[in-house]
Short mmCIF file of C-alpha atoms and ligand atoms in Angstrom, two decimals:
data_model
loop_
_atom_site.label_atom_id
_atom_site.label_comp_id
_atom_site.label_asym_id
_atom_site.label_seq_id
_atom_site.Cartn_x
_atom_site.Cartn_y
_atom_site.Cartn_z
CA MET A 1290 100.28 53.20 77.10
CA PRO A 1291 97.37 55.64 76.67
CA ALA A 1292 98.17 59.30 76.71
CA TYR A 1293 96.81 61.16 79.72
CA GLU A 1294 95.24 64.55 80.11
CA ALA A 1295 95.25 66.52 83.36
CA VAL A 1296 92.18 68.19 84.86
CA ILE A 1297 92.97 70.97 87.31
CA GLY A 1298 90.95 73.31 89.51
CA LEU A 1299 92.41 76.03 91.72
CA GLU A 1300 91.40 77.54 95.04
CA THR A 1301 93.37 80.75 95.47
CA HIS A 1302 93.50 82.64 98.75
CA VAL A 1303 94.22 86.33 98.50
CA GLN A 1304 94.56 88.72 101.43
CA VAL A 1305 92.46 91.82 100.90
CA LYS A 1306 94.23 95.17 101.28
CA THR A 1307 92.47 96.87 104.20
CA GLY A 1308 93.51 98.91 107.21
CA SER A 1309 92.14 96.47 109.77
CA LYS A 1310 91.26 92.80 110.22
CA MET A 1311 88.04 91.18 109.00
CA PHE A 1312 85.99 91.25 112.20
CA CYS A 1313 87.90 93.47 114.66
CA SER A 1314 89.89 96.70 114.58
CA CYS A 1315 93.38 95.16 114.90
CA PRO A 1316 95.68 96.50 112.14
CA ASN A 1317 96.18 94.56 108.92
CA LYS A 1318 99.95 94.80 108.98
CA TYR A 1319 102.79 92.49 108.04
CA GLY A 1320 106.13 92.08 109.80
CA GLU A 1321 105.26 93.22 113.34
CA PRO A 1322 106.55 91.25 116.37
CA PRO A 1323 104.50 88.04 116.74
CA ASN A 1324 101.21 88.18 118.63
CA THR A 1325 101.18 91.95 119.07
CA LEU A 1326 98.25 92.64 116.74
CA VAL A 1327 95.56 90.77 118.62
CA CYS A 1328 92.41 91.47 120.66
CA PRO A 1329 89.61 89.54 122.39
CA ILE A 1330 87.71 89.23 119.09
CA CYS A 1331 90.43 87.70 116.92
CA MET A 1332 91.60 85.60 119.90
CA GLY A 1333 88.08 84.22 120.28
CA PHE A 1334 87.46 85.20 123.90
CA PRO A 1335 84.02 84.11 125.10
CA GLY A 1336 81.41 86.76 124.47
CA ALA A 1337 83.49 88.84 122.05
CA LEU A 1338 81.41 89.94 119.06
CA PRO A 1339 82.59 90.25 115.43
CA VAL A 1340 81.93 93.36 113.32
CA PRO A 1341 82.39 92.89 109.55
CA ASN A 1342 84.93 95.01 107.69
CA LYS A 1343 83.10 97.20 105.17
CA LEU A 1344 86.14 97.81 102.97
CA ALA A 1345 86.89 94.07 102.72
CA ILE A 1346 83.34 93.48 101.50
CA ARG A 1347 83.62 96.35 99.03
CA LYS A 1348 86.93 95.13 97.62
CA THR A 1349 85.62 91.58 97.27
CA VAL A 1350 82.67 92.94 95.30
CA GLU A 1351 85.09 94.94 93.15
CA ALA A 1352 87.22 91.84 92.59
CA GLY A 1353 84.07 89.99 91.56
CA MET A 1354 83.26 92.65 89.00
CA LEU A 1355 86.81 92.70 87.61
CA LEU A 1356 86.64 88.91 87.26
CA ASN A 1357 83.22 88.94 85.56
CA CYS A 1358 81.29 87.38 88.46
CA GLU A 1359 77.69 87.92 89.35
CA ILE A 1360 77.38 89.87 92.60
CA ALA A 1361 75.01 88.26 95.07
CA PRO A 1362 72.60 90.78 96.57
CA TYR A 1363 72.28 88.50 99.61
CA SER A 1364 75.14 86.63 101.26
CA LYS A 1365 76.05 85.43 104.73
CA PHE A 1366 78.88 84.15 106.92
CA ASP A 1367 79.03 80.62 108.27
CA ARG A 1368 81.06 78.97 110.99
CA LYS A 1369 83.44 76.30 109.76
CA ASN A 1370 84.20 74.33 112.92
CA TYR A 1371 87.51 72.59 113.50
CA PHE A 1372 90.06 72.21 116.27
CA TYR A 1373 93.60 73.29 115.45
CA ALA A 1374 96.24 75.65 116.83
CA ASP A 1375 95.89 78.18 113.99
CA MET A 1376 92.44 79.37 115.14
CA ALA A 1377 91.88 80.19 118.81
CA LYS A 1378 88.09 80.20 118.61
CA SER A 1379 87.97 76.76 116.96
CA PHE A 1380 85.95 77.93 114.02
CA GLN A 1381 86.69 80.06 110.98
CA LEU A 1382 84.13 82.51 109.66
CA SER A 1383 83.65 81.79 105.98
CA GLN A 1384 80.89 81.70 103.37
CA LEU A 1385 79.63 78.23 102.51
CA ASP A 1386 76.50 78.27 100.38
CA GLN A 1387 75.86 81.97 99.84
CA PRO A 1388 79.10 83.70 98.83
CA LEU A 1389 79.46 87.32 97.71
CA CYS A 1390 80.37 86.52 94.11
CA LEU A 1391 79.14 83.77 91.81
CA GLY A 1392 80.57 82.47 88.56
CA GLY A 1393 83.14 84.58 86.71
CA ARG A 1394 85.74 84.26 83.97
CA VAL A 1395 89.49 84.82 83.60
CA ARG A 1396 91.20 84.94 80.21
CA ILE A 1397 94.35 82.87 79.74
CA GLY A 1398 96.80 82.62 76.87
CA GLY A 1399 96.91 84.78 73.79
CA LYS A 1400 97.86 88.42 73.90
CA GLY A 1401 99.48 90.04 76.84
CA PHE A 1402 101.07 86.87 78.13
CA SER A 1403 104.70 86.32 77.36
CA GLY A 1404 106.60 83.16 78.04
CA SER A 1405 104.29 80.56 76.55
CA ASP A 1406 102.21 79.79 73.52
CA ILE A 1407 98.94 78.92 75.23
CA PRO A 1408 95.96 79.50 72.96
CA GLU A 1409 93.57 82.14 74.20
CA ARG A 1410 90.50 80.95 76.10
CA GLU A 1411 88.51 81.53 79.26
CA VAL A 1412 88.70 79.74 82.57
CA ARG A 1413 85.40 79.73 84.43
CA LEU A 1414 85.26 80.68 88.08
CA ASN A 1415 82.87 78.93 90.39
CA ARG A 1416 82.74 81.62 93.09
CA ILE A 1417 84.59 84.10 95.26
CA HIS A 1418 83.87 84.04 98.96
CA LEU A 1419 85.17 86.12 101.81
CA GLU A 1420 86.58 84.58 104.97
CA GLU A 1421 89.16 85.22 107.67
CA ASP A 1422 92.78 84.09 107.51
CA VAL A 1423 94.18 81.81 110.20
CA ALA A 1424 97.26 82.23 112.42
CA LYS A 1425 100.66 81.39 111.01
CA LEU A 1426 102.31 78.25 112.35
CA SER A 1427 106.08 77.80 112.06
CA HIS A 1428 107.65 74.41 112.58
CA LYS A 1429 111.23 74.36 113.83
CA GLY A 1430 112.59 70.93 114.73
CA ASN A 1431 110.21 69.51 117.31
CA ALA A 1432 108.74 72.87 118.22
CA THR A 1433 105.90 74.78 116.61
CA THR A 1434 105.31 78.49 117.19
CA VAL A 1435 102.16 80.37 116.40
CA ASP A 1436 101.67 84.01 115.35
CA PHE A 1437 98.13 85.35 115.63
CA ASN A 1438 98.91 88.64 113.86
CA ARG A 1439 97.73 86.98 110.65
CA CYS A 1440 94.66 85.45 112.29
CA SER A 1441 91.41 87.02 111.06
CA LEU A 1442 92.90 89.09 108.23
CA PRO A 1443 90.37 89.43 105.41
CA LEU A 1444 90.91 86.65 102.88
CA MET A 1445 89.17 86.09 99.55
CA GLU A 1446 88.96 82.59 98.16
CA ILE A 1447 88.70 82.45 94.38
CA VAL A 1448 87.61 79.01 93.16
CA THR A 1449 87.81 77.90 89.53
CA GLU A 1450 85.84 75.23 87.74
CA PRO A 1451 88.01 72.23 86.77
CA ASP A 1452 88.90 73.97 83.50
CA LEU A 1453 92.68 74.03 83.52
CA ARG A 1454 94.64 71.38 81.63
CA SER A 1455 98.35 71.92 82.22
CA ALA A 1456 100.93 73.42 84.56
CA ASP A 1457 101.56 76.20 82.02
CA GLU A 1458 97.89 77.11 82.00
CA VAL A 1459 97.94 77.23 85.80
CA TYR A 1460 100.92 79.57 85.63
CA CYS A 1461 99.17 81.80 83.13
CA TYR A 1462 95.91 81.85 85.09
CA LEU A 1463 97.64 82.82 88.34
CA THR A 1464 99.76 85.47 86.62
CA ASN A 1465 96.71 87.09 85.04
CA LEU A 1466 94.69 86.83 88.25
CA LYS A 1467 97.45 88.50 90.23
CA GLN A 1468 97.78 91.27 87.65
CA ILE A 1469 94.05 92.02 87.71
CA LEU A 1470 93.91 92.09 91.52
CA GLN A 1471 96.93 94.39 91.66
CA TYR A 1472 95.48 96.76 89.06
CA GLY A 1473 92.22 96.82 91.01
CA ASP A 1474 94.12 97.60 94.24
CA ILE A 1475 92.30 94.64 95.80
CA SER A 1476 95.56 93.17 97.07
CA ASP A 1477 99.28 93.65 96.57
CA CYS A 1478 99.46 89.86 96.08
CA ASP A 1479 102.97 89.91 97.56
CA GLN A 1480 103.89 86.23 97.59
CA GLU A 1481 106.83 86.77 99.94
CA LYS A 1482 104.37 88.05 102.53
CA GLY A 1483 101.95 85.20 101.96
CA GLN A 1484 99.32 87.48 100.45
CA MET A 1485 98.54 85.03 97.64
CA ARG A 1486 98.50 81.26 98.29
CA CYS A 1487 96.80 78.53 96.40
CA ASP A 1488 95.60 74.95 96.61
CA VAL A 1489 95.69 72.96 93.40
CA ASN A 1490 93.30 70.08 92.69
CA VAL A 1491 94.70 67.68 90.14
CA SER A 1492 93.38 64.55 88.46
CA VAL A 1493 94.29 62.75 85.25
CA ARG A 1494 92.26 60.81 82.69
CA PRO A 1495 93.01 59.03 79.43
CA VAL A 1496 92.84 61.43 76.49
CA GLY A 1497 89.50 61.18 74.76
CA THR A 1498 87.50 60.20 77.86
CA SER A 1499 85.15 62.64 79.51
CA LYS A 1500 84.77 61.30 83.06
CA PHE A 1501 87.01 63.02 85.61
CA GLY A 1502 89.57 60.97 87.48
CA THR A 1503 89.96 61.03 91.27
CA LYS A 1504 91.66 64.22 92.37
CA ALA A 1505 94.30 65.00 94.93
CA GLU A 1506 94.51 68.46 96.47
CA ILE A 1507 97.91 69.97 97.12
CA LYS A 1508 97.62 72.61 99.79
CA ASN A 1509 99.21 75.93 100.48
CA LEU A 1510 101.48 76.70 97.56
CA ASN A 1511 102.91 80.09 98.29
CA SER A 1512 104.14 81.13 94.86
CA ILE A 1513 103.06 80.86 91.25
CA ARG A 1514 106.27 79.01 90.51
CA ALA A 1515 105.61 76.49 93.29
CA ALA A 1516 102.07 75.94 91.93
CA HIS A 1517 103.52 75.25 88.48
CA ARG A 1518 106.06 72.78 89.84
CA ALA A 1519 103.54 71.05 92.09
CA VAL A 1520 101.10 70.52 89.22
CA GLU A 1521 103.82 69.11 86.97
CA TYR A 1522 104.96 66.75 89.70
CA GLU A 1523 101.46 65.66 90.63
CA ILE A 1524 100.51 64.83 87.04
CA TRP A 1525 103.66 62.75 86.73
CA ARG A 1526 102.99 60.97 90.04
CA GLN A 1527 99.39 60.10 89.19
CA VAL A 1528 100.19 58.81 85.71
CA LYS A 1529 103.00 56.70 87.12
CA GLU A 1530 100.69 55.29 89.81
CA ILE A 1531 97.98 54.37 87.32
CA GLU A 1532 100.44 52.89 84.84
CA ALA A 1533 101.81 50.69 87.63
CA GLY A 1534 98.30 49.30 88.17
CA GLY A 1535 97.52 51.38 91.26
CA THR A 1536 94.63 53.75 91.94
CA ILE A 1537 94.56 57.39 93.01
CA VAL A 1538 93.05 58.02 96.41
CA GLN A 1539 91.26 61.27 97.11
CA GLU A 1540 93.47 63.00 99.62
CA THR A 1541 95.09 66.22 100.76
CA ARG A 1542 98.78 66.50 100.02
CA GLY A 1543 101.54 68.86 101.07
CA TRP A 1544 104.34 70.25 98.90
CA ASN A 1545 108.03 70.27 99.71
CA ASP A 1546 109.58 73.00 97.59
CA ASP A 1547 113.12 71.87 98.49
CA THR A 1548 112.76 68.30 97.24
CA GLY A 1549 110.20 69.19 94.56
CA GLU A 1550 107.79 66.45 95.72
CA SER A 1551 104.27 66.30 97.11
CA TYR A 1552 103.49 64.05 100.09
CA SER A 1553 100.32 62.62 101.59
CA MET A 1554 98.93 64.56 104.57
CA ARG A 1555 95.50 63.20 105.32
CA ASN A 1556 92.38 61.81 103.74
CA LYS A 1557 90.12 64.49 102.44
CA GLU A 1558 87.64 65.97 104.92
CA THR A 1559 84.15 66.46 103.59
CA VAL A 1560 81.91 69.46 104.17
CA ASP A 1561 80.08 67.43 106.84
CA ASP A 1562 83.20 67.14 108.94
CA TYR A 1563 83.15 70.89 109.56
CA ARG A 1564 79.59 71.04 110.93
CA TYR A 1565 78.97 74.34 109.14
CA PHE A 1566 76.15 76.56 110.43
CA PRO A 1567 75.26 80.24 109.88
CA GLU A 1568 77.14 82.62 112.19
CA PRO A 1569 74.51 83.73 114.73
CA ASP A 1570 76.43 86.89 115.74
CA LEU A 1571 76.37 88.45 112.26
CA MET A 1572 73.52 89.73 110.14
CA PRO A 1573 73.40 88.54 106.53
CA ILE A 1574 74.83 91.00 104.00
CA TYR A 1575 72.31 92.79 101.78
CA LEU A 1576 73.79 94.85 98.95
CA THR A 1577 71.53 97.47 97.43
CA ASP A 1578 71.43 98.08 93.67
CA ALA A 1579 72.69 101.60 94.28
CA TYR A 1580 75.72 100.30 96.19
CA ILE A 1581 76.54 97.79 93.44
CA GLU A 1582 76.12 100.38 90.69
CA GLU A 1583 78.25 102.92 92.53
CA ILE A 1584 81.11 100.41 92.68
CA ARG A 1585 80.64 99.38 89.06
CA SER A 1586 80.82 102.95 87.84
CA ALA A 1587 84.18 103.51 89.53
CA LEU A 1588 86.04 100.37 88.43
CA PRO A 1589 89.69 100.91 87.49
CA GLU A 1590 91.19 100.27 84.07
CA LEU A 1591 92.49 96.71 83.67
CA PRO A 1592 95.70 95.70 81.85
CA ASP A 1593 93.85 94.50 78.73
CA GLN A 1594 92.02 97.82 78.42
CA MET A 1595 95.16 99.81 79.16
CA ARG A 1596 97.13 97.98 76.45
CA GLU A 1597 94.42 98.71 73.95
CA ARG A 1598 94.43 102.41 74.92
CA PHE A 1599 98.22 102.67 74.59
CA VAL A 1600 98.03 101.30 71.05
CA ARG A 1601 95.02 103.39 70.06
CA GLU A 1602 95.85 106.74 71.66
CA TYR A 1603 99.63 106.74 71.84
CA GLY A 1604 100.48 104.71 68.75
CA LEU A 1605 102.56 102.18 70.68
CA THR A 1606 103.07 98.66 69.35
CA GLU A 1607 101.34 95.69 71.02
CA TYR A 1608 104.74 94.65 72.28
CA ASP A 1609 105.50 98.05 73.85
CA ALA A 1610 102.08 98.09 75.48
CA GLN A 1611 102.65 94.65 76.89
CA VAL A 1612 106.03 95.48 78.40
CA LEU A 1613 104.66 98.65 79.98
CA THR A 1614 101.63 96.95 81.56
CA GLN A 1615 103.29 93.80 82.86
CA GLU A 1616 103.83 95.40 86.27
CA LYS A 1617 101.29 97.85 87.61
CA ALA A 1618 104.01 100.07 89.11
CA LEU A 1619 105.63 100.49 85.68
CA ALA A 1620 102.27 101.20 84.05
CA ASP A 1621 101.58 103.85 86.71
CA TYR A 1622 104.97 105.41 86.01
CA PHE A 1623 104.36 105.51 82.27
CA ASN A 1624 100.81 106.87 82.67
CA GLN A 1625 102.02 109.74 84.84
CA ALA A 1626 104.79 110.73 82.45
CA ALA A 1627 102.70 110.17 79.30
CA LYS A 1628 100.41 113.07 80.18
CA LEU A 1629 103.37 115.46 80.14
CA VAL A 1630 105.03 114.68 76.80
CA LYS A 1631 104.10 115.18 73.16
CA THR A 1632 105.23 111.83 71.74
CA GLN A 1633 104.47 108.93 74.05
CA LYS A 1634 106.31 106.59 71.70
CA THR A 1635 109.57 108.42 72.49
CA LEU A 1636 108.79 108.20 76.19
CA SER A 1637 108.06 104.49 75.86
CA ASN A 1638 111.44 103.98 74.16
CA TRP A 1639 113.23 105.83 76.94
CA ILE A 1640 111.53 103.72 79.59
CA GLN A 1641 112.21 100.45 77.82
CA THR A 1642 115.84 101.13 77.09
CA GLU A 1643 117.52 103.61 79.44
CA LEU A 1644 115.20 103.39 82.45
CA LEU A 1645 114.78 99.61 82.63
CA ARG A 1646 118.48 99.11 81.97
CA GLU A 1647 119.58 101.48 84.75
CA LEU A 1648 117.08 99.93 87.15
CA SER A 1649 118.30 96.43 86.51
CA ALA A 1650 121.97 97.49 86.66
CA ALA A 1651 121.31 99.19 90.00
CA GLY A 1652 119.30 96.18 91.23
CA THR A 1653 116.41 98.42 92.17
CA THR A 1654 112.71 98.61 91.37
CA ILE A 1655 110.55 101.15 89.60
CA GLU A 1656 108.99 102.08 92.96
CA GLU A 1657 112.41 103.24 94.14
CA CYS A 1658 113.47 104.85 90.88
CA PRO A 1659 115.48 108.03 91.59
CA VAL A 1660 114.14 109.66 88.41
CA THR A 1661 110.48 110.60 88.87
CA PRO A 1662 107.95 110.30 86.00
CA LYS A 1663 107.78 114.08 85.94
CA GLU A 1664 111.56 114.43 85.52
CA LEU A 1665 111.76 111.80 82.80
CA ALA A 1666 108.96 113.65 81.00
CA ALA A 1667 110.97 116.89 81.40
CA LEU A 1668 114.00 115.23 79.81
CA VAL A 1669 111.97 113.85 76.90
CA THR A 1670 110.40 117.29 76.42
CA MET A 1671 113.87 118.90 76.22
CA ILE A 1672 114.77 116.47 73.47
CA GLU A 1673 111.48 117.07 71.66
CA ALA A 1674 112.09 120.82 71.85
CA GLY A 1675 115.64 120.47 70.54
CA THR A 1676 117.19 121.90 73.74
CA ILE A 1677 119.45 118.86 73.85
CA ASN A 1678 119.93 116.04 71.37
CA GLY A 1679 119.14 112.39 72.01
CA LYS A 1680 122.72 111.33 72.53
CA ILE A 1681 123.35 114.00 75.17
CA GLY A 1682 119.99 112.98 76.64
CA LYS A 1683 121.46 109.61 77.54
CA VAL A 1684 124.34 111.25 79.39
CA VAL A 1685 121.89 113.52 81.21
CA PHE A 1686 119.67 110.59 82.12
CA ALA A 1687 122.56 108.59 83.58
CA GLU A 1688 123.54 111.60 85.69
CA MET A 1689 119.94 112.12 86.85
CA PHE A 1690 119.76 108.48 87.84
CA THR A 1691 122.93 108.50 89.94
CA SER A 1692 122.64 111.98 91.44
CA GLY A 1693 118.88 112.33 91.72
CA LYS A 1694 119.18 115.81 90.19
CA ASN A 1695 116.52 117.02 87.79
CA ALA A 1696 117.01 117.27 84.03
CA LYS A 1697 117.27 121.06 83.87
CA THR A 1698 119.92 121.22 86.62
CA VAL A 1699 122.10 118.57 84.98
CA VAL A 1700 121.89 120.23 81.55
CA GLU A 1701 122.74 123.65 82.99
CA GLU A 1702 125.52 122.47 85.33
CA LYS A 1703 127.23 120.54 82.57
CA GLY A 1704 126.61 123.16 79.89
CA LEU A 1705 124.97 120.62 77.62
CA ILE A 1706 122.45 122.82 75.85
CA GLN A 1707 122.35 121.94 72.17
CA VAL A 1708 124.13 124.34 69.86
CA SER A 1709 121.53 125.43 67.32
CA ASP A 1710 123.22 128.71 66.50
CA SER A 1711 124.03 128.48 62.79
CA GLY A 1712 127.05 130.76 63.14
CA ALA A 1713 128.68 128.44 65.69
CA ILE A 1714 127.81 125.34 63.66
CA GLU A 1715 129.19 126.91 60.50
CA GLY A 1716 132.50 127.36 62.33
CA PHE A 1717 132.63 123.63 63.16
CA VAL A 1718 131.61 122.68 59.64
CA ASN A 1719 134.31 124.83 58.02
CA GLN A 1720 136.93 123.27 60.26
CA VAL A 1721 135.78 119.73 59.40
CA ILE A 1722 135.83 120.43 55.67
CA GLU A 1723 139.32 121.81 55.95
CA GLN A 1724 140.64 118.89 58.01
CA ASN A 1725 139.14 116.09 55.92
CA PRO A 1726 139.96 116.81 52.29
CA SER A 1727 139.91 113.20 51.14
CA GLN A 1728 136.41 112.52 52.52
CA VAL A 1729 135.22 115.78 50.98
CA GLU A 1730 136.68 114.63 47.69
CA GLN A 1731 134.93 111.22 47.98
CA TYR A 1732 131.61 112.89 48.67
CA GLN A 1733 131.91 115.26 45.79
CA SER A 1734 132.89 112.48 43.41
CA GLY A 1735 129.60 110.69 44.09
CA ASN A 1736 129.69 108.80 47.40
CA PRO A 1737 126.86 110.35 49.45
CA LYS A 1738 127.36 108.05 52.47
CA VAL A 1739 130.57 109.85 53.43
CA ILE A 1740 128.46 112.74 54.64
CA GLN A 1741 127.60 110.74 57.79
CA PHE A 1742 131.30 110.59 58.67
CA LEU A 1743 131.58 114.33 58.26
CA VAL A 1744 128.48 114.90 60.43
CA GLY A 1745 130.11 112.69 63.07
CA GLN A 1746 133.28 114.78 62.95
CA THR A 1747 131.28 117.97 63.34
CA MET A 1748 129.42 116.56 66.33
CA LYS A 1749 132.71 115.50 67.88
CA LEU A 1750 134.15 118.95 67.46
CA SER A 1751 131.10 120.41 69.21
CA LYS A 1752 131.54 117.89 72.07
CA GLY A 1753 128.25 116.30 71.05
CA LYS A 1754 126.27 119.46 71.57
CA ALA A 1755 125.59 120.53 68.00
CA ASN A 1756 122.15 120.01 66.51
CA PRO A 1757 122.87 117.02 64.22
CA GLN A 1758 120.17 117.94 61.70
CA MET A 1759 121.66 121.42 61.28
CA CYS A 1760 125.16 119.99 60.84
CA LEU A 1761 123.91 117.74 58.06
CA GLU A 1762 122.09 120.53 56.27
CA LEU A 1763 125.01 122.95 56.47
CA LEU A 1764 127.54 120.38 55.28
CA LYS A 1765 125.36 119.49 52.31
CA LYS A 1766 124.83 123.10 51.45
CA LYS A 1767 128.54 123.81 51.41
CA LEU A 1768 129.70 120.63 49.66
CA ASP A 1769 126.95 120.66 47.03
CA ALA A 1770 127.61 124.30 46.19
P1 ADP B 2987 85.92 69.68 97.41
O1 ADP B 2987 84.53 69.57 97.90
O2 ADP B 2987 86.67 68.40 97.38
O3 ADP B 2987 86.71 70.84 97.95
P2 ADP B 2987 85.06 71.13 95.13
O4 ADP B 2987 84.00 70.61 94.25
O5 ADP B 2987 84.73 72.20 96.10
O6 ADP B 2987 85.75 69.92 95.83
O7 ADP B 2987 86.22 71.63 94.20
C1 ADP B 2987 87.40 72.12 94.68
C2 ADP B 2987 88.28 72.43 93.49
O8 ADP B 2987 88.64 71.22 92.84
C3 ADP B 2987 87.60 73.28 92.43
O9 ADP B 2987 88.54 74.22 91.93
C4 ADP B 2987 87.22 72.30 91.37
O10 ADP B 2987 87.24 72.90 90.10
C5 ADP B 2987 88.33 71.27 91.46
N1 ADP B 2987 87.95 69.92 91.05
C6 ADP B 2987 86.80 69.27 91.29
N2 ADP B 2987 86.83 68.03 90.78
C7 ADP B 2987 88.04 67.88 90.20
C8 ADP B 2987 88.70 66.80 89.52
N3 ADP B 2987 88.13 65.60 89.33
N4 ADP B 2987 89.96 67.02 89.08
C9 ADP B 2987 90.56 68.19 89.28
N5 ADP B 2987 90.01 69.22 89.91
C10 ADP B 2987 88.76 69.09 90.37
MG1 MG B 2988 89.00 72.53 98.91
ZN1 ZN B 2989 91.65 91.62 116.77
#
C-alpha cells in the first residue's frame, strides 16, 4: 500500500468588525431577536440601492497588509446569482475576478506556536475578497427558520493556495490567522458567534507524485477544532476509498460534529452556475496611493513583533513572551501594566503565576479581571520599593482579587507594610537567637545553611512583615561577631 500525502486549501470566512452592515445602515450586532435588524436594502426589496461600507473596505485592506497581500488599486463587486432561502434578493454581492487583496503569506509552525512540532514555513494566500454574509438558517425537525439579522454583514473570504499538508498544519494556520486578525482589530473571530467559519478543500495523492488528486470541499466548519477533525476524517475517508479501488468524486460535503463524519451534500457547482456579472448599482472601488499609505503607516503591532519587543526591551524569555501574546486581551493587559513598573520581568512572573492562577480558579477571563493592570503595577511597584515583601504581596494580591480593593488600601487596612526599621528587626533577631540555641550553635560550628531557618523564624515572629534581607544581614552580623 503506497503512503499518501494530503493536499489542503482553505477558504476562511471572517466577519469584519464594523458598526453597520455591508451595504445598508442596519447595525452589525449579534444576539438580537431574529429579523429585527433588517431594512429594504438587506431584504432585497425592488429598487433598493446598496451603499458600500467604508470601514469594511478599510479593514479588509488592513487585513491584506497584515497578511502580506498586494492591495489592488482597482476592485469591484459582482453579483453571484442563486436561489436559496438565506438570501432574499437571490444574489450575493461578492468579488469574483477583481478582489481587494491579492496573494499574501501566513507563517505556520516554529516559534510562537505551542502544541505541535510543525517546522516553520509559509502558506501562500491566493486572495482576500469582501462580500456580504447570508441569513442564518436553523433546522429543527422538519422545520427551518431563517434569521436575516446576519444577512449582509461584511464578510471577508481569505483563500489559501493548496499549500497545507496535514490537519495539524490547518490547525496552526487557522490559529495564527485568528491571532493576527484579532491583533489588527479586524474581527473578534468569536467562533461561538459564527464570526470565523471555514471550508476545507482536501485531496490525497501517493507520496512522491506531484499531480493533485480530486478534491472534496467540506463546508461551514465553525471552529478550528472542527476544521482539524474534519480534515483528519476526510483524509482517512479518501485513502480508504482509493485503497478499496474506488475513485474520489469532486463534491461538496457537510460535517456532522456529533458523529465526527463528513457526508455528501451535492456535486460541486462551477463558477458558471452562478451567472456572475458586475453589480450595476455600485461603482468600482479605486484606492488612491495616499489612502493605502495612510493605512500602512498606522498598522498595529502583530504578535511576532510584540514577542520580539518583549524579549529585546523587557528581557523576557521567548517562553514568557509567547504566553503573554497568545491572547490579545492578555497582551493588552501586560502592555498597560508594563509601562508603569521598573522590572517587567517581575510583572510577567506575577501575571503568569498569581494572576493566571486566580483567573482560572475563579473561572473568569482576563477581560473581567477584578484587578486592573494599573493596580497590579501598583502592587509590583510596592514590592520593588520594599514597602511590602513578595510573600506578603501574594496575600495582598489574593485579597485584591476577591474584594476588588486596590493594593494600597489592602496593605493599609491589614497593616502589612514591611518592617524595615532596624531597631524593630533587631528585637526579633535577639528573640530568635535566644530561643534557638542549638541552631545558633550549629551555625557557629560551621553549618551556614542553618541561617535560613533562623531567618524563617524571624520572619514568623514579625508575622511575615520583616524585610527578609535585613533579617539575614542582622543575624549574620550578630552570629559572626
Ligand atoms: P473551486 O473553483 O473548486 O472553488 P478553487 O481553485 O477556487 O476551486 O480553490 C478553492 C480552494 O481549494 C483553494 O483554497 C485551493 O487552494 C484549494 N484547492 C484547489 N485544488 C485543490 C486540490 N486538488 N486539493 C486540495 N485543495 C485544493
Ligand atoms: Mg469554494
Ligand atoms: Zn439593512
